Amino acid sequence: MNYHWNWGIFWDASPEGGGTYADMLVSGLRITLAVSVLAWVIALGMGSAVGVLRSLPNPWLRRLANTYIELLRNVPLLVQLFLWYFVLPEVVPEAWGDWLKSLRDAPFYTAVIGLGLFMSARVAVQIATGIAALPRGQMAAGLALGFTLPQTYRYVILPNAFRVVLPPLTSETINTIKNSSVALTIGLAELTARARAIQEFSFQVFEAFTAATLIYLAINTIATVLMRLLERRMRVPGYGAK
Amino acid sequence: MRIFSRLALLSLALVVPGIAQAQSGGTLQKIKETGTVAIGYRESSAPFSYLDDHQKPVGYAMDICMKVVEAVKAELKLPNLKVELTAVTSSNRIPLMANGTIDLECGSTTNNVDRQKQVAFTNTHFLTASIFVAKKSAGVHKIADLKGKTVVSTAGSTNIGQLNKANAEQNLGINIVPGKDHAEGLLMVETGRAAAFVMDDVIVAGLVAAAKDPAVFAVGDEAFSKPEPYAIMLRKDDPSFKALVDATTARVYKTEGEALYAKWFTKPIPPKGIVMNLPLSAAMKKALQNPSDNADPASYGN
Amino acid sequence: MFAHFDFQAIVHALPYLFEQGLVFTLTLTILSAIGGLILGTALALVRIGGGPVLATIATGYVNLMRTLPLVLVIFWFYFMVPYIGQWLLHAPRPIKVGGFSSALLTFVMFEAAYFSEIMRGGIQSVARGQYAAGLALGMTGAQAMRYIVLPQVLRTMLPVLLTQTIVLFQDTSLVYVLSLTDFLGAASKIAQRDGRLVEMYCFAALVYFAICFLASLAVRRLQSRVAIIR
């Protein structure tokens, strides 16, 4: 293979100044983690709310939830990010658009919100499925005990539903981390983008991508282990997970 | 379990058409065996290499490359040589040249010593300096005026390297955003996403001329570099192909170089019929008359 | 708010968007789905009955692909596959693969991991007794798989496989990072050239939505039809 390997490249100073190529990867990792965590918070919050709406008896609320899910699920993430980043500032009143565009970290905020909402539709489907999978008697029992509907959700349905959907949520957590790389298309300097920048500056394409690959393997393995621990802690003996 | 290996082979055969043909030798040998020459072009490097109204790559560098293709046809006696076009960006052109996806890169690539460690260049076809463009209303004239602002430059270009260097050396705290290609860079300035776009002066001129309202833009008074040479990029360590491309471009530049130059820099060009209005400079005239693949800007007498 | 919306810009771009862009996207989707299903089925079979060494390798491959971002895998393949071809064929220089073949190979290899999970679940859901019955009838293991197990798996898993194909259809938009002219790539080329980001990206979103939404409705109808009563 006529490729000139140079694994020492990571300790060379990067042309951006102020650090080595390894530091570029670290800065990319930080942004990947920050975007993933914040987007995941949005995804869980919005996803749970929409998932609950979808399980309610009111048909209009169900339709609202379904519309939300279908809109976000049937457009590719990349296109959604372009809509938030390129289109939104042009269609809101000019002053707002100018403010949006003047944000120094616009790609970061766009990635957090765009990725968060995209993932929220998938979380909502999981939550709604989890609620539907619970025995019908639980809802009736809650109401019969004198709980209001919100109380039944808060103390009976949701704690059980979350336990049921924890395993699929684990894979959605990993998906959030993976999908954060799509934001390189709007100029976000996350891990994959930094690996590509190392390739552009040093031409050491395979070293840069190998490093990024190993880092993704590591963080996704850690995330999986943490979620498994959470699953074990949350397990009610003889209930929920097989 | 023979069925599994057969299935695996089948799926491999399905997705890699033509993988079976082995290849040997340099680029000329590769072109001969495949009957195809692979050209990398740019999507928004007007007037060197860009898409016309029918999304076909055209331009000054494309014309030069087609002369090289003619020479390859004659050399290999392959009248039916196929030309395969692949869009490249500043970010991926060098790895794609190294891994054989393209054989000739016909665009606006700066020839410098750093890149010569990875790829080779033929004779210089243009000289251009790295500058910045902003909106007139922004009132930025010097590099120092960009302090603390968001500035875009194309990922993988020499320009973003120079911007990074200036930013670090002069401690400007510029928020540098990489753009996918040149068109996106100017568009980010036009829509107010970035305060300025750092790029080669000729590329900026081409983009501004084609913009909705060219009058809103102003070029900075200070440059990031001296005029540097552009050249068509080739694979490294391939002396027979480089000799052919060098001889062809030298002949073309000396005989029809000025006419080709005039076609793209002083006359209306597709798709909108704009005129670059960049008459041949003394340095450019010299570069065409004395073809050279020297990466040193000083060797071009400017 | 849409005061400057230029429908003419979209109309003018329609032939390019559909004849080049969408055709590219659909071709890539369909070929990747077929290739991914074949390779994914092979991986699933290896994981279930391929012996401990092969099964571990196949599982490792599936987990690796499911851990990495698709964007990173797309870059890897575009730059790496020519060298792998050179190494496999002992060629003196990298094998030219090209944009489309590289993208196709990427999606086949990447989606195979996801299809293999679906097929594995399906194969395990078919009662073992059926496979044993096939062997008892004198079939070889491969024949029992081919004529008894896999047809049932394909039938029950068809809706899930098609849903995964819709995801794949959306994922192909990521070849944008290679500057290939898929549907989004075509839209973005026009958008950038003419400065019509709002029009082109809104239109692209609308087309993706329409196709994916209608396709998922069709899959849901199919689901109720093919369900086998056990």
mmCIF file of C-alpha atoms in Angstrom, chain A residues 36-48 68 109 112-120:
data_model
loop_
_atom_site.group_PDB
_atom_site.id
_atom_site.type_symbol
_atom_site.label_atom_id
_atom_site.label_comp_id
_atom_site.label_asym_id
_atom_site.label_seq_id
_atom_site.Cartn_x
_atom_site.Cartn_y
_atom_site.Cartn_z
ATOM 1 C CA SER A 36 -25.381 14.678 22.403
ATOM 2 C CA VAL A 37 -26.179 15.251 26.083
ATOM 3 C CA LEU A 38 -28.201 18.430 25.474
ATOM 4 C CA ALA A 39 -30.008 16.961 22.457
ATOM 5 C CA TRP A 40 -30.787 13.846 24.481
ATOM 6 C CA VAL A 41 -32.325 15.986 27.241
ATOM 7 C CA ILE A 42 -34.582 17.650 24.653
ATOM 8 C CA ALA A 43 -35.370 14.296 23.049
ATOM 9 C CA LEU A 44 -36.362 12.741 26.373
ATOM 10 C CA GLY A 45 -38.417 15.758 27.476
ATOM 11 C CA MET A 46 -40.265 16.369 24.224
ATOM 12 C CA GLY A 47 -40.416 12.654 23.426
ATOM 13 C CA SER A 48 -42.024 11.784 26.763
ATOM 14 C CA TYR A 68 -45.535 15.810 15.299
ATOM 15 C CA TYR A 109 -27.478 25.546 19.060
ATOM 16 C CA VAL A 112 -28.746 20.632 19.762
ATOM 17 C CA ILE A 113 -32.288 21.660 18.842
ATOM 18 C CA GLY A 114 -32.426 19.962 15.434
ATOM 19 C CA LEU A 115 -30.993 16.685 16.693
ATOM 20 C CA GLY A 116 -33.032 16.868 19.912
ATOM 21 C CA LEU A 117 -36.327 17.271 18.059
ATOM 22 C CA PHE A 118 -35.424 14.607 15.479
ATOM 23 C CA MET A 119 -34.664 12.115 18.240
ATOM 24 C CA SER A 120 -37.731 13.177 20.252
#
